[in-house]
PDB file of N, CA and C in Angstrom:
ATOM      1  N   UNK A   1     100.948 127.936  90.671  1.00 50.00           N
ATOM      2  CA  UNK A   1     101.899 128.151  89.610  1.00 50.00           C
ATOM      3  C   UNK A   1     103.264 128.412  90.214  1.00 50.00           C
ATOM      4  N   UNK A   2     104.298 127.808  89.560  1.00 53.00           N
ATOM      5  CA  UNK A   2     105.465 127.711  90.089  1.00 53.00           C
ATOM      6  C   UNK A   2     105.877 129.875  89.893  1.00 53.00           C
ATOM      7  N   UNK A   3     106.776 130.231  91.103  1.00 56.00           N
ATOM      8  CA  UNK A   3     107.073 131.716  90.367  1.00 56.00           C
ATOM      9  C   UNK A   3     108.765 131.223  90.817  1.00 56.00           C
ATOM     10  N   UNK A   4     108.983 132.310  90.273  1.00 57.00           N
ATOM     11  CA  UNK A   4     111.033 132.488  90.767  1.00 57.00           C
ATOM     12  C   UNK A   4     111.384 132.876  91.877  1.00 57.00           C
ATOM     13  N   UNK A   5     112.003 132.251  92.529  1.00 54.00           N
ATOM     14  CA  UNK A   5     113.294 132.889  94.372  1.00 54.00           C
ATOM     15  C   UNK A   5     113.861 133.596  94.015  1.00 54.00           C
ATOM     16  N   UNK A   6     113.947 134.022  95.134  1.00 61.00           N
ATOM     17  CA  UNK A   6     115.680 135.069  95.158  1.00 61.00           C
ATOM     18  C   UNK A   6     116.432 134.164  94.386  1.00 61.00           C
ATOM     19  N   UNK A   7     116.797 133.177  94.307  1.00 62.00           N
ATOM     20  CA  UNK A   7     117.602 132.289  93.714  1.00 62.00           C
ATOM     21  C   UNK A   7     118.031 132.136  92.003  1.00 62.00           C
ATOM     22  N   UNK A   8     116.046 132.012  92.138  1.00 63.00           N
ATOM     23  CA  UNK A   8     116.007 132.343  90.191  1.00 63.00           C
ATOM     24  C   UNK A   8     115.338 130.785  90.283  1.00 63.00           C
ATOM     25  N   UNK A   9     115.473 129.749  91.091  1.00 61.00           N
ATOM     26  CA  UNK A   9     114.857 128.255  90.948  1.00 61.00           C
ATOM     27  C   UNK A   9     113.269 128.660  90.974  1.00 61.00           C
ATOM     28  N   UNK A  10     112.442 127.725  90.350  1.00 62.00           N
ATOM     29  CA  UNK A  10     110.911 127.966  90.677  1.00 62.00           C
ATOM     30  C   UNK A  10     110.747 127.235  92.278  1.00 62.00           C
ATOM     31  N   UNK A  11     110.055 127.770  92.758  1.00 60.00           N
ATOM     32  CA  UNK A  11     109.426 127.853  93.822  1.00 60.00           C
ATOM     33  C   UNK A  11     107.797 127.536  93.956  1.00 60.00           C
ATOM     34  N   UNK A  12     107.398 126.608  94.251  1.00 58.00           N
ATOM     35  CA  UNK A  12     106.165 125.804  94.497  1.00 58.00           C
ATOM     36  C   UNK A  12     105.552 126.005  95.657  1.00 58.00           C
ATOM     37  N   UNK A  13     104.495 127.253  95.849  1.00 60.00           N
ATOM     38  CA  UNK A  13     103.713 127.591  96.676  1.00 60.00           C
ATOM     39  C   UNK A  13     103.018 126.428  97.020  1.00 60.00           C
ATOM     40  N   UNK A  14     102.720 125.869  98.257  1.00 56.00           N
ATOM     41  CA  UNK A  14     101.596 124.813  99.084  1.00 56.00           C
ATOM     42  C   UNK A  14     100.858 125.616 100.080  1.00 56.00           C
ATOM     43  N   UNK A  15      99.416 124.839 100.042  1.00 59.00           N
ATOM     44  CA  UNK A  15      98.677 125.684 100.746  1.00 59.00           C
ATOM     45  C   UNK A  15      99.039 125.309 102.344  1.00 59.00           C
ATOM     46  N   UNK A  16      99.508 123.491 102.553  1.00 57.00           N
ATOM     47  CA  UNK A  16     100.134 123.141 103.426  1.00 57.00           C
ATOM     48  C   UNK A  16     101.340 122.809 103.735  1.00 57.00           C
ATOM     49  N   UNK A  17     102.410 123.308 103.722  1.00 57.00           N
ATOM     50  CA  UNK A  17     103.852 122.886 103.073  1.00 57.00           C
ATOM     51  C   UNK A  17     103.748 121.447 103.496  1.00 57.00           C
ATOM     52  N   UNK A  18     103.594 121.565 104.998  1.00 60.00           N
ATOM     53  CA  UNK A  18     103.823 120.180 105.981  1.00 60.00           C
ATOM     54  C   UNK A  18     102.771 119.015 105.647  1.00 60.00           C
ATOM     55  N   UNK A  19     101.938 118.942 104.837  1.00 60.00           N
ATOM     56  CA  UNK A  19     100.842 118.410 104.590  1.00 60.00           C
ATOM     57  C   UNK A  19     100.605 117.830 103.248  1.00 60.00           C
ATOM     58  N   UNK A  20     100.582 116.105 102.813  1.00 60.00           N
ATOM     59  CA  UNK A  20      99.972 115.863 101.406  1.00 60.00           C
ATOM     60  C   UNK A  20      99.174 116.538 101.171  1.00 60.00           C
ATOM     61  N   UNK A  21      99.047 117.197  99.925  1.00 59.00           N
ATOM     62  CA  UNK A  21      97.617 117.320  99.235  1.00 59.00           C
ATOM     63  C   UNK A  21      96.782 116.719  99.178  1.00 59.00           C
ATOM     64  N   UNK A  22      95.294 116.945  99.671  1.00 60.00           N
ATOM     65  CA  UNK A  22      94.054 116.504  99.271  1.00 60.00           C
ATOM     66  C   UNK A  22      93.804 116.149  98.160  1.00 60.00           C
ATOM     67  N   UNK A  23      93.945 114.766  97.708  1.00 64.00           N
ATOM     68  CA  UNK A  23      93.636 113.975  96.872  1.00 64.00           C
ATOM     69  C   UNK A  23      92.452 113.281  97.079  1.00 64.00           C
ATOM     70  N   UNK A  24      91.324 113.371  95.946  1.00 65.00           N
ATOM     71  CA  UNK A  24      90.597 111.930  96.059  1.00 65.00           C
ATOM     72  C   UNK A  24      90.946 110.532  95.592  1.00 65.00           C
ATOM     73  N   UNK A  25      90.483 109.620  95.883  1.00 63.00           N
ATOM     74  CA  UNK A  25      90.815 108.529  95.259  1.00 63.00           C
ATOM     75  C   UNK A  25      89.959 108.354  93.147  1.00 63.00           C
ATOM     76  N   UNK A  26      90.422 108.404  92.558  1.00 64.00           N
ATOM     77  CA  UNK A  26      90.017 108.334  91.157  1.00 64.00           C
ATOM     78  C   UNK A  26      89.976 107.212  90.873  1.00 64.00           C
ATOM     79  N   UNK A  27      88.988 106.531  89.977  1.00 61.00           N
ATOM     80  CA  UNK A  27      88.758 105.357  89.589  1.00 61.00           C
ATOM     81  C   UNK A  27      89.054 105.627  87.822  1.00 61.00           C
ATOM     82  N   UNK A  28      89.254 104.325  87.180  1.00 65.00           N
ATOM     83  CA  UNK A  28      89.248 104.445  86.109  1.00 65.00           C
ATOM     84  C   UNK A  28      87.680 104.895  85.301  1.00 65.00           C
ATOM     85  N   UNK A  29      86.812 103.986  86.007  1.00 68.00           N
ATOM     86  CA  UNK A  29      85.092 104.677  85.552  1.00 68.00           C
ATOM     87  C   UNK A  29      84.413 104.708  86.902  1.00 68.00           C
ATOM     88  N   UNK A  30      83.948 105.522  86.616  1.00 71.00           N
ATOM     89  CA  UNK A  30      83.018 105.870  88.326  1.00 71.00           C
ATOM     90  C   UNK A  30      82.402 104.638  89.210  1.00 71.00           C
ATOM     91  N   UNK A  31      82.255 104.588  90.085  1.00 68.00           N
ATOM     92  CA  UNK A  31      81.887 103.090  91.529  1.00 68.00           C
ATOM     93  C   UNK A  31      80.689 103.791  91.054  1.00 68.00           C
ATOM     94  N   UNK A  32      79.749 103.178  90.795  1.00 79.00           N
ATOM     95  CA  UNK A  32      78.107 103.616  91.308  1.00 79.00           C
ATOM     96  C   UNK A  32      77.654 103.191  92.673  1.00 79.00           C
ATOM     97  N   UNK A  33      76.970 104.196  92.847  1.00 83.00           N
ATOM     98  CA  UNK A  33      76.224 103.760  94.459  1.00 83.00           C
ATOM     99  C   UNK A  33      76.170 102.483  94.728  1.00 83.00           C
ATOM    100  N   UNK A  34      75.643 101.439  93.729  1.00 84.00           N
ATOM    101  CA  UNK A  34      74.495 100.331  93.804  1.00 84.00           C
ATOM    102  C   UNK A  34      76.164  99.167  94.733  1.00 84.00           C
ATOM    103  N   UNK A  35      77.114  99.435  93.695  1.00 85.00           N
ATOM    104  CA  UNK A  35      78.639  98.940  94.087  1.00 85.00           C
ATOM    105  C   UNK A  35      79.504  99.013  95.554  1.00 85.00           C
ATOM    106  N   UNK A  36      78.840 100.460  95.603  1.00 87.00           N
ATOM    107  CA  UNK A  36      79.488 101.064  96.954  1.00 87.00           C
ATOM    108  C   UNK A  36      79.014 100.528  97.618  1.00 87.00           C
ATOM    109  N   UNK A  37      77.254 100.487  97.769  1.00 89.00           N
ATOM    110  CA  UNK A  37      76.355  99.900  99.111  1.00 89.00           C
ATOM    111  C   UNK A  37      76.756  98.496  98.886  1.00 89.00           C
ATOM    112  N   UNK A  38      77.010  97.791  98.274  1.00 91.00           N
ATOM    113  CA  UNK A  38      76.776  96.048  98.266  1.00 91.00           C
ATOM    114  C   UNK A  38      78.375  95.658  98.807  1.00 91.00           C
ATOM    115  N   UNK A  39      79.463  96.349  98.579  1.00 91.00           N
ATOM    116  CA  UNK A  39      80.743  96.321  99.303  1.00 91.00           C
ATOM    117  C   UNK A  39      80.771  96.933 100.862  1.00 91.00           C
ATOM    118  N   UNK A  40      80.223  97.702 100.949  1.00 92.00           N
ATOM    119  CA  UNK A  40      79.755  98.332 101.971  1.00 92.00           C
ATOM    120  C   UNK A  40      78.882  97.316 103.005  1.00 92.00           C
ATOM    121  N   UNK A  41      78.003  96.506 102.579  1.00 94.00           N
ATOM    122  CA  UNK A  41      76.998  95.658 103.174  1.00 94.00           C
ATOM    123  C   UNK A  41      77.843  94.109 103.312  1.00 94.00           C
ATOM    124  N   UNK A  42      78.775  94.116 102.010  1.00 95.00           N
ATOM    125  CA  UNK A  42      79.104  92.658 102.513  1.00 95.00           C
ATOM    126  C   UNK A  42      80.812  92.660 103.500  1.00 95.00           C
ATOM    127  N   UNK A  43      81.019  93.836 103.515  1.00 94.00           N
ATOM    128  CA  UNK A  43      82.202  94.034 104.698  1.00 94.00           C
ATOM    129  C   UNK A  43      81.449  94.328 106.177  1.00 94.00           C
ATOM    130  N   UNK A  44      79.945  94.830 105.866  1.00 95.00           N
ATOM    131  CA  UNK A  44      79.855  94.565 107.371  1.00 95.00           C
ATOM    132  C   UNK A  44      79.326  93.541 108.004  1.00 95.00           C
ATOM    133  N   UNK A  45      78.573  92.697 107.122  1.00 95.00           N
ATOM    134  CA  UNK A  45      78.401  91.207 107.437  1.00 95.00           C
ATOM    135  C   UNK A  45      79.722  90.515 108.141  1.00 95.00           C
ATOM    136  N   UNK A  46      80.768  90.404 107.245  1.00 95.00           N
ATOM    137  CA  UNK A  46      82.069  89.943 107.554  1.00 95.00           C
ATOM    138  C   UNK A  46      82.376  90.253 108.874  1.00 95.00           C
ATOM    139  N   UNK A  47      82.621  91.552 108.784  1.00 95.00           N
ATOM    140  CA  UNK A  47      83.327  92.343 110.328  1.00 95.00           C
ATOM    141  C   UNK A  47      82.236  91.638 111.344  1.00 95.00           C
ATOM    142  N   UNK A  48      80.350  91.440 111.289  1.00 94.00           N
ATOM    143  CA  UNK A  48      79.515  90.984 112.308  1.00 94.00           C
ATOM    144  C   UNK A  48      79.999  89.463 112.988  1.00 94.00           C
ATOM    145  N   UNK A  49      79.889  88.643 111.304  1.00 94.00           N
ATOM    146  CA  UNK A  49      79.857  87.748 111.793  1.00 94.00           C
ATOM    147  C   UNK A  49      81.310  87.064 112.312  1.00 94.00           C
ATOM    148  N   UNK A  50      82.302  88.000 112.369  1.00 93.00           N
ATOM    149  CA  UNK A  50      83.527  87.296 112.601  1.00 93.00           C
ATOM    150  C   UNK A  50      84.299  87.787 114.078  1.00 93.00           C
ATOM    151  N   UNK A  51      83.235  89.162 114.452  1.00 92.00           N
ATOM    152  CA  UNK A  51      83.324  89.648 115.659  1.00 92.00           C
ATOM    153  C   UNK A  51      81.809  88.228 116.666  1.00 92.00           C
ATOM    154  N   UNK A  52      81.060  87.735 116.177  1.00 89.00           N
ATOM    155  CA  UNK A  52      80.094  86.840 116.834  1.00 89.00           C
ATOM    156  C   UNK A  52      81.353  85.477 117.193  1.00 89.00           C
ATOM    157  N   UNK A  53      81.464  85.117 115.952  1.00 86.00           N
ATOM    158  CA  UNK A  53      82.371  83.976 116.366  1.00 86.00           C
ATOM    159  C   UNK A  53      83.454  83.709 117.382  1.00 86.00           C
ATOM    160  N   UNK A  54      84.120  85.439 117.401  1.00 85.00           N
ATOM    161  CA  UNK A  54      85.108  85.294 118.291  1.00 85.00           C
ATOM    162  C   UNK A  54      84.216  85.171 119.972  1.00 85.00           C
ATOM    163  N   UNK A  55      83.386  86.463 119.809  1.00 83.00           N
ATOM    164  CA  UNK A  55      82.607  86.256 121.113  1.00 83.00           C
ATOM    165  C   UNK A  55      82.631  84.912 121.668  1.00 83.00           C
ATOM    166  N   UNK A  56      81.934  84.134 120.652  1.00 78.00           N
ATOM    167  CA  UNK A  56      81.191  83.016 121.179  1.00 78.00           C
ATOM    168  C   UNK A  56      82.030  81.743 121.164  1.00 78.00           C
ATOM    169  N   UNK A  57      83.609  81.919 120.909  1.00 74.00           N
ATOM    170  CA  UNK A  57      84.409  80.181 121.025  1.00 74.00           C
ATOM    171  C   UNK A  57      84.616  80.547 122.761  1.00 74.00           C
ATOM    172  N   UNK A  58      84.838  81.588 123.341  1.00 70.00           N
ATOM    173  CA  UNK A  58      84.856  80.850 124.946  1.00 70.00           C
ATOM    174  C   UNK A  58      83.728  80.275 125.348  1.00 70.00           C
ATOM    175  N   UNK A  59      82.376  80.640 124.977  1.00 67.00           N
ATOM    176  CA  UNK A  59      81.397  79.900 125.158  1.00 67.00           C
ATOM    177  C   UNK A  59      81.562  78.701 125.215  1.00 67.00           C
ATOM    178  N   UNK A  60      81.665  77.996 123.656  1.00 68.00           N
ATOM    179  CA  UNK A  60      82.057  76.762 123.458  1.00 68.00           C
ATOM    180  C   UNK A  60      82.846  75.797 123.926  1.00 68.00           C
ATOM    181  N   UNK A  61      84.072  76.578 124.649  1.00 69.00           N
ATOM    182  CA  UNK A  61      85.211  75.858 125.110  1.00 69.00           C
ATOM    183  C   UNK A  61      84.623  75.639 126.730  1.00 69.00           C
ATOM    184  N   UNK A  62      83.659  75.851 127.268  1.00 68.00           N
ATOM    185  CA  UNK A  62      83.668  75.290 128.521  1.00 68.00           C
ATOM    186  C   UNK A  62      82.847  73.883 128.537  1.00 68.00           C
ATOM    187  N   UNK A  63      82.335  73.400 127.628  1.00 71.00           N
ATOM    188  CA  UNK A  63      82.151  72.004 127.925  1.00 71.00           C
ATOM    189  C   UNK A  63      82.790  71.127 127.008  1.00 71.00           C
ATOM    190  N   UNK A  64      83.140  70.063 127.162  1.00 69.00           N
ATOM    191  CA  UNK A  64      84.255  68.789 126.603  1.00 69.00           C
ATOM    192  C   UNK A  64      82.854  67.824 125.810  1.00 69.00           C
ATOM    193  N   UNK A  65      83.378  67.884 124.319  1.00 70.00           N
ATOM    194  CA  UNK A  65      82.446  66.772 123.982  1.00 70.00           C
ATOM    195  C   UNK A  65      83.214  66.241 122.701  1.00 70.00           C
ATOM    196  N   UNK A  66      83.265  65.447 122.132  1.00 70.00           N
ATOM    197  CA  UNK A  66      83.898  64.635 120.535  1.00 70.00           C
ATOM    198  C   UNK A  66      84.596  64.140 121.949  1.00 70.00           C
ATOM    199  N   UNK A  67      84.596  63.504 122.758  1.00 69.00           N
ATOM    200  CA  UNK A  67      85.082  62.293 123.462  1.00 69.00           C
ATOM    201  C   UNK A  67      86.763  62.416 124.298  1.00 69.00           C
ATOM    202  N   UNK A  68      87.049  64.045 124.196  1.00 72.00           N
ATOM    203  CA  UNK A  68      88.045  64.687 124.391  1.00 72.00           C
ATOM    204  C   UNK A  68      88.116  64.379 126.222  1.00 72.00           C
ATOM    205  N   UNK A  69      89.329  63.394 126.367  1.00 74.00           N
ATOM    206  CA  UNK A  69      89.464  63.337 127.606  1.00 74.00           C
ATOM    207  C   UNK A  69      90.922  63.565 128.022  1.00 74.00           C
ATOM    208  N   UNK A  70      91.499  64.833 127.887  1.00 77.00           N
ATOM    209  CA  UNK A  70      92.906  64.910 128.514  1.00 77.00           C
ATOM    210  C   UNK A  70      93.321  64.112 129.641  1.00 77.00           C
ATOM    211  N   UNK A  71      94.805  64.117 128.848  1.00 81.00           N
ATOM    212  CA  UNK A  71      95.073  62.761 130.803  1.00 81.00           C
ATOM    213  C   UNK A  71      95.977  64.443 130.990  1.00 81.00           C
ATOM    214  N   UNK A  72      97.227  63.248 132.181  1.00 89.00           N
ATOM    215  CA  UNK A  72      98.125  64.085 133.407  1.00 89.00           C
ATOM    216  C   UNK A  72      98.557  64.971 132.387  1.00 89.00           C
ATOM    217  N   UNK A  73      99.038  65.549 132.621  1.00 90.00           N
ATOM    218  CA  UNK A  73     100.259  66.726 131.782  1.00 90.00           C
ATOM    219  C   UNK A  73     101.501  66.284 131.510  1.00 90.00           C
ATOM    220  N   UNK A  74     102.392  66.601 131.505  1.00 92.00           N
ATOM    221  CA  UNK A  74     103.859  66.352 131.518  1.00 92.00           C
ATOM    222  C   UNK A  74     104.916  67.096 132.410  1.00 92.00           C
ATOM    223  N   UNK A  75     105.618  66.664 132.990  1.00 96.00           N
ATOM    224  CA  UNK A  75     106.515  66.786 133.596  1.00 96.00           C
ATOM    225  C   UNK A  75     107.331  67.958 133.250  1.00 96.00           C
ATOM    226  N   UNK A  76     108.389  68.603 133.846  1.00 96.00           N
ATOM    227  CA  UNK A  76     109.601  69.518 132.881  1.00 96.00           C
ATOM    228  C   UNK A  76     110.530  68.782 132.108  1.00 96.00           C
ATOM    229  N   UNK A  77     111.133  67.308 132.849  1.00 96.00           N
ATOM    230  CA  UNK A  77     111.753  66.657 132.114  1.00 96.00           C
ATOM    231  C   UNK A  77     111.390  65.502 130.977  1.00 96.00           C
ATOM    232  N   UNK A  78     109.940  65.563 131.280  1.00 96.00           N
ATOM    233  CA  UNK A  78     109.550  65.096 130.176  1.00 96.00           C
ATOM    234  C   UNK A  78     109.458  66.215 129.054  1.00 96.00           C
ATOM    235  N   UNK A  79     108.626  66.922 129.305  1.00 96.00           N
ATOM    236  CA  UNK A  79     109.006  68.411 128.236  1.00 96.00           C
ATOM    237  C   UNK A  79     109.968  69.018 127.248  1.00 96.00           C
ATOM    238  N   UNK A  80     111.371  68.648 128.308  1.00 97.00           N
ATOM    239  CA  UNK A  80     112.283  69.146 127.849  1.00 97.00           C
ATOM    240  C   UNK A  80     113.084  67.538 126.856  1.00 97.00           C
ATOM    241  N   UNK A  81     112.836  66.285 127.500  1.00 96.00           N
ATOM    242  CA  UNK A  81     113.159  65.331 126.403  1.00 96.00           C
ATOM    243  C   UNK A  81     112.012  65.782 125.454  1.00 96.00           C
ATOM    244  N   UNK A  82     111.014  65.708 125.068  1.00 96.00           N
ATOM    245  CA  UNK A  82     110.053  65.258 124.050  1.00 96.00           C
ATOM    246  C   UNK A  82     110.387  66.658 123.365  1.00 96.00           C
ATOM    247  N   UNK A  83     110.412  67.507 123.556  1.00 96.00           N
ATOM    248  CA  UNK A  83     110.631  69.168 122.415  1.00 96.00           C
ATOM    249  C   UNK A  83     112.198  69.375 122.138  1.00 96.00           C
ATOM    250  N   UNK A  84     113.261  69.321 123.006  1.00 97.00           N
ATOM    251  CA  UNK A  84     114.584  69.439 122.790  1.00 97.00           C
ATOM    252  C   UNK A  84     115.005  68.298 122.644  1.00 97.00           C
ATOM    253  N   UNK A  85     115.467  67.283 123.831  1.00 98.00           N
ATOM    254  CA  UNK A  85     115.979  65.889 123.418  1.00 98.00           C
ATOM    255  C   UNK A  85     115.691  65.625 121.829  1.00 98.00           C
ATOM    256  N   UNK A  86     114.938  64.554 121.640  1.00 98.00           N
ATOM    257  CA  UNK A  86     114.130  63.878 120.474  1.00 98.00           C
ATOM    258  C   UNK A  86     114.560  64.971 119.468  1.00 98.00           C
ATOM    259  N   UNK A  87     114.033  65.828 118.968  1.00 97.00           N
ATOM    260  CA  UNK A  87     114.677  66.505 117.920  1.00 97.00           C
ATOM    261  C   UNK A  87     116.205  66.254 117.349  1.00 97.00           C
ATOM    262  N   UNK A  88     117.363  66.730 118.582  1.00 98.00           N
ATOM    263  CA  UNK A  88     118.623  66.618 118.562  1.00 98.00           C
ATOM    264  C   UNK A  88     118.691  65.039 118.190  1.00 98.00           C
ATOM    265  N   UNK A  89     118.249  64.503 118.617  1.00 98.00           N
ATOM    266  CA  UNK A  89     118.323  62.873 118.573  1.00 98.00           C
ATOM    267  C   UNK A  89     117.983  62.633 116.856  1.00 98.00           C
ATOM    268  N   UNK A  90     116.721  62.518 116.533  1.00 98.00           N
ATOM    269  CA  UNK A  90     116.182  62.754 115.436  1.00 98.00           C
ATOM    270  C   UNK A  90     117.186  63.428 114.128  1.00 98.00           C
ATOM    271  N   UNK A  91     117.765  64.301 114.480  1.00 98.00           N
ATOM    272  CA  UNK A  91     118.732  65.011 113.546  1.00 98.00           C
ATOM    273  C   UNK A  91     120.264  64.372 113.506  1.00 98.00           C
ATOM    274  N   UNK A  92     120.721  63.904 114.923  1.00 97.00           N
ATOM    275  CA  UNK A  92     121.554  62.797 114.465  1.00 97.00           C
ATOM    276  C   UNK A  92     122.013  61.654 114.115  1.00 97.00           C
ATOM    277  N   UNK A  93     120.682  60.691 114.529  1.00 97.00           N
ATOM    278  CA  UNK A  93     120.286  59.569 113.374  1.00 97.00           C
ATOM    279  C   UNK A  93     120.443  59.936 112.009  1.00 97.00           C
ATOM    280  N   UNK A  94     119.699  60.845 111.344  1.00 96.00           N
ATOM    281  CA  UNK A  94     119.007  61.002 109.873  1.00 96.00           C
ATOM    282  C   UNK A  94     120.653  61.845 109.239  1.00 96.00           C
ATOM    283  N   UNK A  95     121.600  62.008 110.120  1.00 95.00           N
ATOM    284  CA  UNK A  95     122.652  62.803 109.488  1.00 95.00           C
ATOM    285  C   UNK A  95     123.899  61.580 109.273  1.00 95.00           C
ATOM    286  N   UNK A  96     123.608  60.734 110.486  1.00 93.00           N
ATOM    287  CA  UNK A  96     124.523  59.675 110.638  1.00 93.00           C
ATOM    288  C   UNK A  96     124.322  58.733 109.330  1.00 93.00           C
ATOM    289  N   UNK A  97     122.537  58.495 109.244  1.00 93.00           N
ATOM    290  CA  UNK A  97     122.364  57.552 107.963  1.00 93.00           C
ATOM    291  C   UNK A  97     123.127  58.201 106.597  1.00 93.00           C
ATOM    292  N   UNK A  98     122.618  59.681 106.348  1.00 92.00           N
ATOM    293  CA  UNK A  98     123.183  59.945 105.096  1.00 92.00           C
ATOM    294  C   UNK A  98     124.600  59.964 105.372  1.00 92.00           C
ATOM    295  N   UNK A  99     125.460  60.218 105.903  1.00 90.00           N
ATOM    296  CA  UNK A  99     126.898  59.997 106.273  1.00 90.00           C
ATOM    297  C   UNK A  99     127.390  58.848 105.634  1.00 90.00           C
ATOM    298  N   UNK A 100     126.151  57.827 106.631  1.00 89.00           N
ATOM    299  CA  UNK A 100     127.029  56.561 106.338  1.00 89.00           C
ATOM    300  C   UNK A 100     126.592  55.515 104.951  1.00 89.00           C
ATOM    301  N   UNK A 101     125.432  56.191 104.332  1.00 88.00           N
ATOM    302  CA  UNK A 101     125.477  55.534 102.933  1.00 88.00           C
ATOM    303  C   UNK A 101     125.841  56.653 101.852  1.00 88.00           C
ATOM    304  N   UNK A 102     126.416  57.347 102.306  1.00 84.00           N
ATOM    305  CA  UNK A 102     127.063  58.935 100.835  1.00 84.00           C
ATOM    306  C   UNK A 102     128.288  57.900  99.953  1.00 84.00           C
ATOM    307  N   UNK A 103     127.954  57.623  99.086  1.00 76.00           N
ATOM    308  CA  UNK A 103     128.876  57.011  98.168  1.00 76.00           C
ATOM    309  C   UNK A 103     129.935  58.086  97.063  1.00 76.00           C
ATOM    310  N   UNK A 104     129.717  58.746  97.502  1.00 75.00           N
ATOM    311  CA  UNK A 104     130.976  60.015  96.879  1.00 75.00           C
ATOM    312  C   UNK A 104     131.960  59.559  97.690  1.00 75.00           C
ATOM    313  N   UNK A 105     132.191  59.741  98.700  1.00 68.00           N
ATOM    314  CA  UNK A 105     133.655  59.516  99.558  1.00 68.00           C
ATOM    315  C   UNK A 105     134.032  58.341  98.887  1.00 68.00           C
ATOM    316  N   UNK A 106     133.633  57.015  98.504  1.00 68.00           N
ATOM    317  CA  UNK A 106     133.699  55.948  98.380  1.00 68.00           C
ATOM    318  C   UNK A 106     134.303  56.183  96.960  1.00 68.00           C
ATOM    319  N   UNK A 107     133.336  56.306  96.274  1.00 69.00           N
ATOM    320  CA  UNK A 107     134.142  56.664  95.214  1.00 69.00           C
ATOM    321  C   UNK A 107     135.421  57.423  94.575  1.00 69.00           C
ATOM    322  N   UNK A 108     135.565  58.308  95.666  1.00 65.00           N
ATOM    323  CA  UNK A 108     136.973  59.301  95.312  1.00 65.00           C
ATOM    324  C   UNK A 108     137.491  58.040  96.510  1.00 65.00           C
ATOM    325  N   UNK A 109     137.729  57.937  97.479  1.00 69.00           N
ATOM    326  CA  UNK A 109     138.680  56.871  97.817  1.00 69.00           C
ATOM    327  C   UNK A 109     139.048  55.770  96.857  1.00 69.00           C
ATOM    328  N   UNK A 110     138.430  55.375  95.906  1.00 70.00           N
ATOM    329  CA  UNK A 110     138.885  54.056  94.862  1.00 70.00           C
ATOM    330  C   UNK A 110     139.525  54.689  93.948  1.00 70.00           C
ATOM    331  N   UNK A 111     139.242  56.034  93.754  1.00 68.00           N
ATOM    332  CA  UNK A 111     140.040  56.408  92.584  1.00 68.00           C
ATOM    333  C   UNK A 111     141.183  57.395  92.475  1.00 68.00           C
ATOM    334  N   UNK A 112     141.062  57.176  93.929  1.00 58.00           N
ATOM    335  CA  UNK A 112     142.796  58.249  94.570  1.00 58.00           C
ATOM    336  C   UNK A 112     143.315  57.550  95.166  1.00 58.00           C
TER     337      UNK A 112
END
């Protein structure tokens, strides 16, 4: 219960000042057990089988099969054309085309 300060403001005793209150979580109508266990059972399936899978893709990844035959690698300067080059390239073709068929300019030039 709130009482009065020296002040005269109410003052709100906590049993922890520094600390939320212990709250439970409230439902609108009660979880029954039967709810709890079957959420309970199908999150730990999940968590099993998704901690197995991870285990087991290095497994998988040490032998090559669907016909997967990597060649050489690439170079730095191949690297650096095929990810930087080509892009820049790519972006000034496709800027040059719309540039050069934009028929607005064209049109305010005929009519100024």
């Amino acid at each position: 219960m709130p009482t009065a300060g020296a002040s005269g403001l109410p003052v709100c005793r906590l049993p922890h000042p520094g600390r939320a209150g212990r709250t439970a979580v409230r439902y609108v109508e009660r979880v029954s057990n039967k709810v709890k266990n079957t959420a309970l059972r199908a999150g730990t399936i999940t968590a099993g089988t998704a901690l197995m899978l991870l285990m087991s893709s290095p497994a998988f990844a040490l032998t090559r099969d669907d016909g997967d035959d990597p060649g050489p690698g690439l170079s730095v300067i191949q690297t650096l054309g095929l990810y930087v080059v080509a892009p820049i390239v790519l972006f000034l073709v496709i800027a040059g085309l719309v540039m050069a068929t934009d028929k607005s300019r064209k049109q305010a030039k005929s009519k100024g």
